[in-house]
GROMACS .gro file of N, CA and C in nm:
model
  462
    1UNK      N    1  -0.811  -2.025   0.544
    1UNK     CA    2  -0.882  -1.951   0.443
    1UNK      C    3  -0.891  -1.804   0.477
    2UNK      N    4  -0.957  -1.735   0.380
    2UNK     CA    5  -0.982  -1.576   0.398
    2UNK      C    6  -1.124  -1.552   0.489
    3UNK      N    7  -1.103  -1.475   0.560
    3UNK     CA    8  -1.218  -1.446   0.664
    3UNK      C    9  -1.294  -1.389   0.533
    4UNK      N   10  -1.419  -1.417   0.589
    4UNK     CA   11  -1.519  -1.360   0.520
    4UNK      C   12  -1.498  -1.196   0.465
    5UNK      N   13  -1.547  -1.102   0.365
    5UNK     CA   14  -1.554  -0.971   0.314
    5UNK      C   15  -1.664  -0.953   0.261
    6UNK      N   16  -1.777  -0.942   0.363
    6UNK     CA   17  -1.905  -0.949   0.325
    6UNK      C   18  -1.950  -0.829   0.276
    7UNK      N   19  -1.978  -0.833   0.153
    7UNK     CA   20  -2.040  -0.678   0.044
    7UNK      C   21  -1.897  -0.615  -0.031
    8UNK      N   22  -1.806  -0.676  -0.046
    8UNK     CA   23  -1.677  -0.667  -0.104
    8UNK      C   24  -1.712  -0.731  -0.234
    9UNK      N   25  -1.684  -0.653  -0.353
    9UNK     CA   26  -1.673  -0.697  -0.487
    9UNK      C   27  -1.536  -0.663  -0.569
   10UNK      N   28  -1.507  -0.803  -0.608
   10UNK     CA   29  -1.412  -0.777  -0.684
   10UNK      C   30  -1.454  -0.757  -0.837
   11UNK      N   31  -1.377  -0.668  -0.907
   11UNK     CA   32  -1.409  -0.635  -1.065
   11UNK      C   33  -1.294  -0.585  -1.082
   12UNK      N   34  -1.331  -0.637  -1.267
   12UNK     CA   35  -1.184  -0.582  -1.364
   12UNK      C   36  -1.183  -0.437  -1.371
   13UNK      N   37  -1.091  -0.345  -1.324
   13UNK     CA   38  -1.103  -0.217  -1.312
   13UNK      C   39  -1.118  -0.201  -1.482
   14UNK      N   40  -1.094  -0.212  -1.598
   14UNK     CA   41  -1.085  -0.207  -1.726
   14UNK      C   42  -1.244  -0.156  -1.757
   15UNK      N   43  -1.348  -0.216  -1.683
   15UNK     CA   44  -1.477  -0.214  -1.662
   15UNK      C   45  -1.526  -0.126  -1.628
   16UNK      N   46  -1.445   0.006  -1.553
   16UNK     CA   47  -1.489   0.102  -1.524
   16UNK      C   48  -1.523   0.211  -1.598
   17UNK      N   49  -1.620   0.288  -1.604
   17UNK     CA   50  -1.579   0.414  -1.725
   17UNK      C   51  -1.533   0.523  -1.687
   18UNK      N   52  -1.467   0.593  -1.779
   18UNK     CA   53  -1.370   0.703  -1.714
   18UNK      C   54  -1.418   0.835  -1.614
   19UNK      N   55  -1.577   0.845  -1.579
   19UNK     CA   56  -1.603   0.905  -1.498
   19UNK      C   57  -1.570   0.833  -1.378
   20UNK      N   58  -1.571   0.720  -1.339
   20UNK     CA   59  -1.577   0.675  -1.244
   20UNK      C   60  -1.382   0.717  -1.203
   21UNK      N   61  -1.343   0.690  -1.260
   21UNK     CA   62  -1.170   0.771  -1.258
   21UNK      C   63  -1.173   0.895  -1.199
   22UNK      N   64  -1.282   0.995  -1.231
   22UNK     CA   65  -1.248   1.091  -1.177
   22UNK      C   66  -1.339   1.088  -1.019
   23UNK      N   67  -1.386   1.025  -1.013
   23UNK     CA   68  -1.461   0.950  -0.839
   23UNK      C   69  -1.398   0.917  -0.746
   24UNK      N   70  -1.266   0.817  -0.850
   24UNK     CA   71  -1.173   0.759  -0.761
   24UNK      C   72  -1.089   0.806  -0.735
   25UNK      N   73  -0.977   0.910  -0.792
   25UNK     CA   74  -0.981   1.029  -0.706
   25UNK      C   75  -0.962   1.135  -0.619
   26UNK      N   76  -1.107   1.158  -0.616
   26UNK     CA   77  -1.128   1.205  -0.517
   26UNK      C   78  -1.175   1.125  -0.394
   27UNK      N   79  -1.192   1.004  -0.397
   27UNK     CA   80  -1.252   0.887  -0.326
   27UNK      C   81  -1.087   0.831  -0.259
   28UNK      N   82  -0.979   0.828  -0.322
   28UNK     CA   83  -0.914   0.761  -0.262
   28UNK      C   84  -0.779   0.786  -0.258
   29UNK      N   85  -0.683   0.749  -0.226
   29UNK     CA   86  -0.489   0.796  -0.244
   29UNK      C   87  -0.483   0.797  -0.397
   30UNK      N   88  -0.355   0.862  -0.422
   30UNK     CA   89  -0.345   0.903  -0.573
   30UNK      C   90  -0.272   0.776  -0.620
   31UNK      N   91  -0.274   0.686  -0.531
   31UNK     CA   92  -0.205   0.523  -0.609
   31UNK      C   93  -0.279   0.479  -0.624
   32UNK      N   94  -0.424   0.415  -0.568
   32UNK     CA   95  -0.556   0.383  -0.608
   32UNK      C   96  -0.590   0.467  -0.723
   33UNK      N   97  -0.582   0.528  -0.733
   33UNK     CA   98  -0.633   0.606  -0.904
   33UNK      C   99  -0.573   0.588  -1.005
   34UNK      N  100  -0.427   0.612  -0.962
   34UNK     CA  101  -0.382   0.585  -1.087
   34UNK      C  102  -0.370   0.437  -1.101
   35UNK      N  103  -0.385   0.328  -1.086
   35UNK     CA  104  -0.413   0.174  -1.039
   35UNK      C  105  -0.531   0.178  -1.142
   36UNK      N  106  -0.632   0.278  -1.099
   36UNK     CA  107  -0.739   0.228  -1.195
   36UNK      C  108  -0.723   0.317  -1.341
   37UNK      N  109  -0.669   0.391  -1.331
   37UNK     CA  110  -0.642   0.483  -1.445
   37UNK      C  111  -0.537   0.391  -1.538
   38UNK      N  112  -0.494   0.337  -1.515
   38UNK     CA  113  -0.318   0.267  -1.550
   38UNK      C  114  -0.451   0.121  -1.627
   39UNK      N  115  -0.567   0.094  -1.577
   39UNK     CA  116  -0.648  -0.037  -1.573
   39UNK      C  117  -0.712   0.006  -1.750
   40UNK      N  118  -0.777   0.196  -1.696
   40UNK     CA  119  -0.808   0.188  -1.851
   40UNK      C  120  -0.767   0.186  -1.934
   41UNK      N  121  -0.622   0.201  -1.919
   41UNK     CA  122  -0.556   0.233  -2.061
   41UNK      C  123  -0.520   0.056  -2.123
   42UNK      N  124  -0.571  -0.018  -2.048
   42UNK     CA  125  -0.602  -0.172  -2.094
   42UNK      C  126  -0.483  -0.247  -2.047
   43UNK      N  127  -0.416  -0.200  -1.922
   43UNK     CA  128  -0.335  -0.231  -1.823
   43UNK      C  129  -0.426  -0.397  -1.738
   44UNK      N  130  -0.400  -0.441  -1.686
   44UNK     CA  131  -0.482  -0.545  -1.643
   44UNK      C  132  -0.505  -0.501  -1.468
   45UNK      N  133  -0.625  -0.528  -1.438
   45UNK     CA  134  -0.632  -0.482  -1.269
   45UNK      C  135  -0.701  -0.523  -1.252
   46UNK      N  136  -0.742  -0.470  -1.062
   46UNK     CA  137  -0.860  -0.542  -0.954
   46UNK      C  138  -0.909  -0.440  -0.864
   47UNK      N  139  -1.006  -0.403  -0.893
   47UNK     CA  140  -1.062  -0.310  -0.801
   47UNK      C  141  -1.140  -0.317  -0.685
   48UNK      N  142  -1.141  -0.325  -0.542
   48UNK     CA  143  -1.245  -0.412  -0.447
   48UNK      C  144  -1.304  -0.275  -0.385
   49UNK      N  145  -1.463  -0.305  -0.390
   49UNK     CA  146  -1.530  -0.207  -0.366
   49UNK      C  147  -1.613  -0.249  -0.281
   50UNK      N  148  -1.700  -0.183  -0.218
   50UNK     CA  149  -1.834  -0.237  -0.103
   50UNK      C  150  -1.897  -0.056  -0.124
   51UNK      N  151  -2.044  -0.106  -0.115
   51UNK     CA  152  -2.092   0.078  -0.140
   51UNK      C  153  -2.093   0.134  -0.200
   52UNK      N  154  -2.001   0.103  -0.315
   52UNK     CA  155  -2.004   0.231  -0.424
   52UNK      C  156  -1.836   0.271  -0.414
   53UNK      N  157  -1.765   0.227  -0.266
   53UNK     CA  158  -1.637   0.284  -0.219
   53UNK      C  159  -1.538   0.156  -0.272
   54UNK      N  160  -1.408   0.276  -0.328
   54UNK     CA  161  -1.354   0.150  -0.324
   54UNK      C  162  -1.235   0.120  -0.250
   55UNK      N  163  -1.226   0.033  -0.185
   55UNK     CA  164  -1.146  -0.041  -0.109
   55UNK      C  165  -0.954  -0.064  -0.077
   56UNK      N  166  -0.979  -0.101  -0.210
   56UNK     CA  167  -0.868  -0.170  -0.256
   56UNK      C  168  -0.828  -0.159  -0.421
   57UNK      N  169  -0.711  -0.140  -0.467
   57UNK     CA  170  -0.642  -0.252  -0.612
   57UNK      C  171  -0.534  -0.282  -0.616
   58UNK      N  172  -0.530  -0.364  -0.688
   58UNK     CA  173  -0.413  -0.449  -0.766
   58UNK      C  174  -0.350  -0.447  -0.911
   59UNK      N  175  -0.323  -0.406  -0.950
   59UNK     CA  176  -0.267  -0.433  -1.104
   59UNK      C  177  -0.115  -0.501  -1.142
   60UNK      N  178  -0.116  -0.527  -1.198
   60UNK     CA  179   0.023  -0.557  -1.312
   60UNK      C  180   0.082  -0.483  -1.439
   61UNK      N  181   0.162  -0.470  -1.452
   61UNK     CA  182   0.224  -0.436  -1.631
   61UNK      C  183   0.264  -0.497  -1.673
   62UNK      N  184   0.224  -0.591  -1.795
   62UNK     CA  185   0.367  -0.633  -1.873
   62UNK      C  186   0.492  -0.592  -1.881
   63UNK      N  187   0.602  -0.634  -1.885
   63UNK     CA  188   0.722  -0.577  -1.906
   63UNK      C  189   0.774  -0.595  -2.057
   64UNK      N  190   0.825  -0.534  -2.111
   64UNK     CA  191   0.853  -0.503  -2.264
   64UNK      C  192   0.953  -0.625  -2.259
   65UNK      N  193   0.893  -0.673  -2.389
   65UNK     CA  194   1.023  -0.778  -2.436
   65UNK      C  195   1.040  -0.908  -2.386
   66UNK      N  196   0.909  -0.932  -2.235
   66UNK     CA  197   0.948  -1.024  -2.143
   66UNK      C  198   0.819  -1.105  -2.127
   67UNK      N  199   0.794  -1.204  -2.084
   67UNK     CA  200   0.658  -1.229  -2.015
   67UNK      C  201   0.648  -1.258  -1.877
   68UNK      N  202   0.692  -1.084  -1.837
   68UNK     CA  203   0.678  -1.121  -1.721
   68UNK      C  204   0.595  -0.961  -1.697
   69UNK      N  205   0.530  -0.974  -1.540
   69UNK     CA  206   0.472  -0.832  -1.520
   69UNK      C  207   0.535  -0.757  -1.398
   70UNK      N  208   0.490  -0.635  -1.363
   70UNK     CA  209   0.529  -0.615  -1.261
   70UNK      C  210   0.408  -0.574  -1.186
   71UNK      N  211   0.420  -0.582  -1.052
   71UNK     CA  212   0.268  -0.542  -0.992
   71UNK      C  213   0.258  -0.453  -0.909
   72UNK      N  214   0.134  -0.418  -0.826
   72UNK     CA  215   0.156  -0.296  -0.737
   72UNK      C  216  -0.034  -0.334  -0.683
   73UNK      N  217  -0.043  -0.268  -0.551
   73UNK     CA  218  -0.124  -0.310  -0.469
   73UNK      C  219  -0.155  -0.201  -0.386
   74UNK      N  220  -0.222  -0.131  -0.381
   74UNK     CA  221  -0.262  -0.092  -0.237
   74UNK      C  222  -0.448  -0.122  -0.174
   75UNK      N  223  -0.405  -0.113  -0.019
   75UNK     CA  224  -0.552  -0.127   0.041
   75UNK      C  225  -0.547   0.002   0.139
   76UNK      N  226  -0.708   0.006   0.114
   76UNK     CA  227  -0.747   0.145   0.254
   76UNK      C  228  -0.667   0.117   0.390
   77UNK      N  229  -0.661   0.246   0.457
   77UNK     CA  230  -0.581   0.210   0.567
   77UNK      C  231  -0.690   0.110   0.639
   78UNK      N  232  -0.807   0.143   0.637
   78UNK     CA  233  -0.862   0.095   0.741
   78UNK      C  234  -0.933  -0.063   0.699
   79UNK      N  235  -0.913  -0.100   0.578
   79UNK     CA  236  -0.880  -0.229   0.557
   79UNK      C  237  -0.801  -0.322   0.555
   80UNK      N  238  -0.689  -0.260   0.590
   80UNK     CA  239  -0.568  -0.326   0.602
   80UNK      C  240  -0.514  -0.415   0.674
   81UNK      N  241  -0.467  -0.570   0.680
   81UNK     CA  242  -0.489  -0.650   0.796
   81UNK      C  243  -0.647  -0.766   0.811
   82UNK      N  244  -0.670  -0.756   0.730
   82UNK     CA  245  -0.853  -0.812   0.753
   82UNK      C  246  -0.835  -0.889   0.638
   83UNK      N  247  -0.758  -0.934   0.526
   83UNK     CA  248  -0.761  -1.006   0.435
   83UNK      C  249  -0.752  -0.950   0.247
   84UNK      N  250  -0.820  -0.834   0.286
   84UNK     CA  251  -0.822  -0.786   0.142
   84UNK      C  252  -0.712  -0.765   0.065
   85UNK      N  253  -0.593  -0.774   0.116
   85UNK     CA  254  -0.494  -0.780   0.011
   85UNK      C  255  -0.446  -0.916  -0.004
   86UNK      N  256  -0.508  -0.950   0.037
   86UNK     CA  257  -0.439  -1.143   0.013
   86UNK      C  258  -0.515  -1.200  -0.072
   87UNK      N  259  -0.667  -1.142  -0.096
   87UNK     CA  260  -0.792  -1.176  -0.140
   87UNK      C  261  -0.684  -1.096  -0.293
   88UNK      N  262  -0.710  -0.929  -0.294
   88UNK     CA  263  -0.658  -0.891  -0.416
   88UNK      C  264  -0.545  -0.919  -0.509
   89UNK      N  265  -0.457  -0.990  -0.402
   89UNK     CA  266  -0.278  -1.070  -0.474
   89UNK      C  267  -0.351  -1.151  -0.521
   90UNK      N  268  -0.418  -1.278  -0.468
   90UNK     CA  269  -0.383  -1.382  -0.491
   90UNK      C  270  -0.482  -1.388  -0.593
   91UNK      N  271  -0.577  -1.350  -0.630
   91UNK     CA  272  -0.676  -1.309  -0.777
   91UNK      C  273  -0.607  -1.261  -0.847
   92UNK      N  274  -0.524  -1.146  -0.809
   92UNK     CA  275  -0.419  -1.096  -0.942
   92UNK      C  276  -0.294  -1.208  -1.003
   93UNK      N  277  -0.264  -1.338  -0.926
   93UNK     CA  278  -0.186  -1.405  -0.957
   93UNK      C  279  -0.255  -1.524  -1.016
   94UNK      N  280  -0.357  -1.506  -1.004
   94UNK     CA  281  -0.445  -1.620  -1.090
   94UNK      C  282  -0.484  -1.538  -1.204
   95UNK      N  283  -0.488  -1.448  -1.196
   95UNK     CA  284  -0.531  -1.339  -1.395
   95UNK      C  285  -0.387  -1.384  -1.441
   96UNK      N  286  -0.285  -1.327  -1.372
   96UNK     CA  287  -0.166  -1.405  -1.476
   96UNK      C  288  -0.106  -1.526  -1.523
   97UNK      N  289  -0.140  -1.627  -1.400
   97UNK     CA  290  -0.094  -1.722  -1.443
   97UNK      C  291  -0.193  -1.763  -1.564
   98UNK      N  292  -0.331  -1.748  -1.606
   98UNK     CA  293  -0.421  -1.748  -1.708
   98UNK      C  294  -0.381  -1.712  -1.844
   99UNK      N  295  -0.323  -1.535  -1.815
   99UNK     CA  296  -0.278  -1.481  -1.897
   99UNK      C  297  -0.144  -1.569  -1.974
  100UNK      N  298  -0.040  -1.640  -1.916
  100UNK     CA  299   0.036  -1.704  -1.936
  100UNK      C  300   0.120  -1.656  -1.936
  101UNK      N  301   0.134  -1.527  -1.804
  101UNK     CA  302   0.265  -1.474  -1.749
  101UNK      C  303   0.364  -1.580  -1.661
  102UNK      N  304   0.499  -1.548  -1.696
  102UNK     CA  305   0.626  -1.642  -1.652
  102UNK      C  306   0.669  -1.617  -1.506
  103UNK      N  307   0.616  -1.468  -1.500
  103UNK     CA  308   0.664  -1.402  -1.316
  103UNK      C  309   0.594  -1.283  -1.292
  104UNK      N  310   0.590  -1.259  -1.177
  104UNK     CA  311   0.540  -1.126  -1.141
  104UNK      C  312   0.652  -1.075  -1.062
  105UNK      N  313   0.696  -0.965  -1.097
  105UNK     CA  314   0.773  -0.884  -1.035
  105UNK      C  315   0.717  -0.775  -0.905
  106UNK      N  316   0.794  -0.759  -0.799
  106UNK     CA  317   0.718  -0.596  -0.747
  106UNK      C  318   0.875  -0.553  -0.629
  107UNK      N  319   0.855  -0.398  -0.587
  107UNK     CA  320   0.895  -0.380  -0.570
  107UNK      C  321   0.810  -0.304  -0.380
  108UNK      N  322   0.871  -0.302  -0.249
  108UNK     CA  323   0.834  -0.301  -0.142
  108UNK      C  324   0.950  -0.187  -0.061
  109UNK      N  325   0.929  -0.165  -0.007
  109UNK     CA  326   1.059  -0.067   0.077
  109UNK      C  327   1.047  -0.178   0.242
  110UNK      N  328   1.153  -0.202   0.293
  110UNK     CA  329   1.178  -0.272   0.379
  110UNK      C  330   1.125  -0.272   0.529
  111UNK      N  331   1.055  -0.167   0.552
  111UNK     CA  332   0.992  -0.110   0.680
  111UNK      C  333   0.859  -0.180   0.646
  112UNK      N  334   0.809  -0.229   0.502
  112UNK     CA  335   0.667  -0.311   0.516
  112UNK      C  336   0.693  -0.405   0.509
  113UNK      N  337   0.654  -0.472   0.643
  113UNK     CA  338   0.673  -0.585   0.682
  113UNK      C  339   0.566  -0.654   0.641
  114UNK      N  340   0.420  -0.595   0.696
  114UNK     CA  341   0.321  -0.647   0.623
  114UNK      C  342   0.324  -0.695   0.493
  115UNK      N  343   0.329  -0.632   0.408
  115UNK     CA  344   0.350  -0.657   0.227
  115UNK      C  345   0.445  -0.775   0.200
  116UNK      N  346   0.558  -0.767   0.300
  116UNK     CA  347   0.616  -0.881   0.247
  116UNK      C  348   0.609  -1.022   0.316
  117UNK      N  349   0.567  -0.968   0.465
  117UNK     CA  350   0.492  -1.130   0.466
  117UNK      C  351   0.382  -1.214   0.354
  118UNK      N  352   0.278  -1.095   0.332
  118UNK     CA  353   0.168  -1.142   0.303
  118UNK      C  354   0.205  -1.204   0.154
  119UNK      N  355   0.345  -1.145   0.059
  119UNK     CA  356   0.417  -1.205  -0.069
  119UNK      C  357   0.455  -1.356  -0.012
  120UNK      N  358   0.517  -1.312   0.069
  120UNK     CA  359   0.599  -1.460   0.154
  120UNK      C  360   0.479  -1.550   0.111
  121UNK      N  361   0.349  -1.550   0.230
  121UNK     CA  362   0.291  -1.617   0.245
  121UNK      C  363   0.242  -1.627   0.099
  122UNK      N  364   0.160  -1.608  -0.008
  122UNK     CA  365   0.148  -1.649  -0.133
  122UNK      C  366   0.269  -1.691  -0.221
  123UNK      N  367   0.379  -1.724  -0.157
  123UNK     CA  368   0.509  -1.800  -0.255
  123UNK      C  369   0.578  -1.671  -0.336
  124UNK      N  370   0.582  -1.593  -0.291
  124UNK     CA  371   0.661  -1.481  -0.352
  124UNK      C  372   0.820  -1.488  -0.286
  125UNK      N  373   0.946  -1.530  -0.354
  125UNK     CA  374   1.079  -1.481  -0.266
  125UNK      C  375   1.116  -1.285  -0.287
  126UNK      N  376   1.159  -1.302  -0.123
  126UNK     CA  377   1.254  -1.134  -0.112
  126UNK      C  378   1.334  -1.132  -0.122
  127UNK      N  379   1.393  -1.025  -0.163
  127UNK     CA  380   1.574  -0.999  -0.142
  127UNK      C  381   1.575  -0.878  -0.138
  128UNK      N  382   1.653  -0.870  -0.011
  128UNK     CA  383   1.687  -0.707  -0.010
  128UNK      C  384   1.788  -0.654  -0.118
  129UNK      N  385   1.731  -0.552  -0.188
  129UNK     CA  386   1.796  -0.455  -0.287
  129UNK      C  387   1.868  -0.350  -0.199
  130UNK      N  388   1.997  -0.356  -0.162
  130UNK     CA  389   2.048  -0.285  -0.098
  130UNK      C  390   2.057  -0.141  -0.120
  131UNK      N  391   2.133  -0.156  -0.312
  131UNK     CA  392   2.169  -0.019  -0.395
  131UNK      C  393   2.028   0.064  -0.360
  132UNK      N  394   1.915   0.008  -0.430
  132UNK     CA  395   1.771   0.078  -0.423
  132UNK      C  396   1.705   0.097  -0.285
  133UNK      N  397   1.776   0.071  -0.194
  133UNK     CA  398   1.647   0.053  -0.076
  133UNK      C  399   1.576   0.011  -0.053
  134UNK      N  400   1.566  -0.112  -0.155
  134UNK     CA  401   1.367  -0.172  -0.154
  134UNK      C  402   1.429  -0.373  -0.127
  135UNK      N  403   1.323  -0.389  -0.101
  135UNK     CA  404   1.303  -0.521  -0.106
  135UNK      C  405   1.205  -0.557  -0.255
  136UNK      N  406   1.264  -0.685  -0.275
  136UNK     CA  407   1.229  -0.713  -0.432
  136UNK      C  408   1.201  -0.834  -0.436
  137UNK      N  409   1.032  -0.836  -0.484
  137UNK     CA  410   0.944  -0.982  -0.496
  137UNK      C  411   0.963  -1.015  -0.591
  138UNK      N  412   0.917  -1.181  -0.576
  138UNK     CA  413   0.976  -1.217  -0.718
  138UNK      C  414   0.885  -1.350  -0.718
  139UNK      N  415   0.764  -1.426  -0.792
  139UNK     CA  416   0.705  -1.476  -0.821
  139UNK      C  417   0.690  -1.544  -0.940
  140UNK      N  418   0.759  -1.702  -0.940
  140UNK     CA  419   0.770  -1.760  -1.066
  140UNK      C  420   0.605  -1.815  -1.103
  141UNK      N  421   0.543  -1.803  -1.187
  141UNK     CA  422   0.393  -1.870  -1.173
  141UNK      C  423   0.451  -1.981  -1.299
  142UNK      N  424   0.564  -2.004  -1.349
  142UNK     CA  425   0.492  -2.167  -1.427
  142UNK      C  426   0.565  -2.265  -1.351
  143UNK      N  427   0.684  -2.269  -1.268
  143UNK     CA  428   0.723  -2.323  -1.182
  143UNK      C  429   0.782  -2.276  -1.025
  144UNK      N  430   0.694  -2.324  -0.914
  144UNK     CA  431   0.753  -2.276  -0.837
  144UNK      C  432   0.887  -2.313  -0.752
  145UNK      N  433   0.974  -2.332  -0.850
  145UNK     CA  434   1.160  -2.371  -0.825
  145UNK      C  435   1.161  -2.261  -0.900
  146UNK      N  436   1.125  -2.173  -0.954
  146UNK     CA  437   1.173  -2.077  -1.072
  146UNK      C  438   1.126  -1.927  -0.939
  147UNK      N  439   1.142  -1.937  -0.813
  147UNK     CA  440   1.169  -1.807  -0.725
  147UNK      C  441   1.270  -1.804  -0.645
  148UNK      N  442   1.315  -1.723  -0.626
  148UNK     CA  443   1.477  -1.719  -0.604
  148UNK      C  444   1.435  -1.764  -0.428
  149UNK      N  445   1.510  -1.857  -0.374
  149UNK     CA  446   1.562  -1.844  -0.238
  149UNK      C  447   1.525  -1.723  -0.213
  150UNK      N  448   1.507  -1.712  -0.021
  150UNK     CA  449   1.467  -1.569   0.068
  150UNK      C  450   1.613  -1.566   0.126
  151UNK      N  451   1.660  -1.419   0.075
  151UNK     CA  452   1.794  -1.402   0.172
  151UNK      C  453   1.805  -1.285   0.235
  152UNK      N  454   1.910  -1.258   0.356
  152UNK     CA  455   1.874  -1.118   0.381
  152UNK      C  456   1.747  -1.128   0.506
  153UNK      N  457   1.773  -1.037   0.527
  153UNK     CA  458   1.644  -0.965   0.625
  153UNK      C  459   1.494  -0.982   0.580
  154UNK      N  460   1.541  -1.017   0.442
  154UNK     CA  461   1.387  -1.006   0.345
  154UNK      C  462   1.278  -0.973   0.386
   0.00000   0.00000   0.00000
């Protein structure tokens, strides 16, 4: 299980009001903001806070034409490793599979090893994208035979 995250709240960033956007900020990396900024425009997300600070998010996009999303994640440096992004995936993969998304897409650069274990470990397959440089998750949520084999260095 997840070690405890005692005074950690998760909430629908959608929930936030747009002052709090300009908090976050200045409160945090410009991918955390726009994460929650990307949330108001009725984007779907996860914001983990303790204090007033926030922590962590998660979001997704629909992809046009598809039902599938793509996602994106970051945590504080200094939360990093302690659970909170396993806590924030794996809540964001339960909003979609709800939603009655077919996959979650994301995209990783190959030096994070972290990120893609922690996909690994929630049933996400890698494949190294050679052309792009990135390693590329891939998460079937209505069947899990519907994620590609791990090949490669992944």
């Amino acid at each position: 299980g997840l070690p405890p995250m005692l005074g950690v709240r998760l909430s629908a960033a959608g929930a936030l009001a747009r002052s709090d956007a300009r908090h976050v900020e200045r409160a945090v990396q410009s991918c955390m903001a726009e994460a929650v900024a990307e949330a108001i425009e009725n984007r779907t997300a996860l914001v983990a806070e303790a204090g007033g600070e926030i922590l962590g998010a998660a979001r997704f996009t629909r992809l046009r034409a598809t039902n599938s999303a793509e996602f994106a994640m970051v945590v504080s440096d200094r939360c990093q490793r302690r659970g909170l992004g396993q806590l924030l995936l794996g809540q964001l993969i339960e909003v979609a599979r709800r939603e009655g998304l077919e996959s979650l897409t994301g995209d990783t650069l190959p030096g994070n090893r972290p990120m893609i274990a922690l996909a690994k470990k929630l049933g996400f397959g890698a494949e190294d994208d050679r052309e792009e440089g990135t390693v590329k998750l891939y998460l079937g949520l209505l069947n899990p035979a519907d994620a590609p084999s791990t090949s490669g260095r992944g």
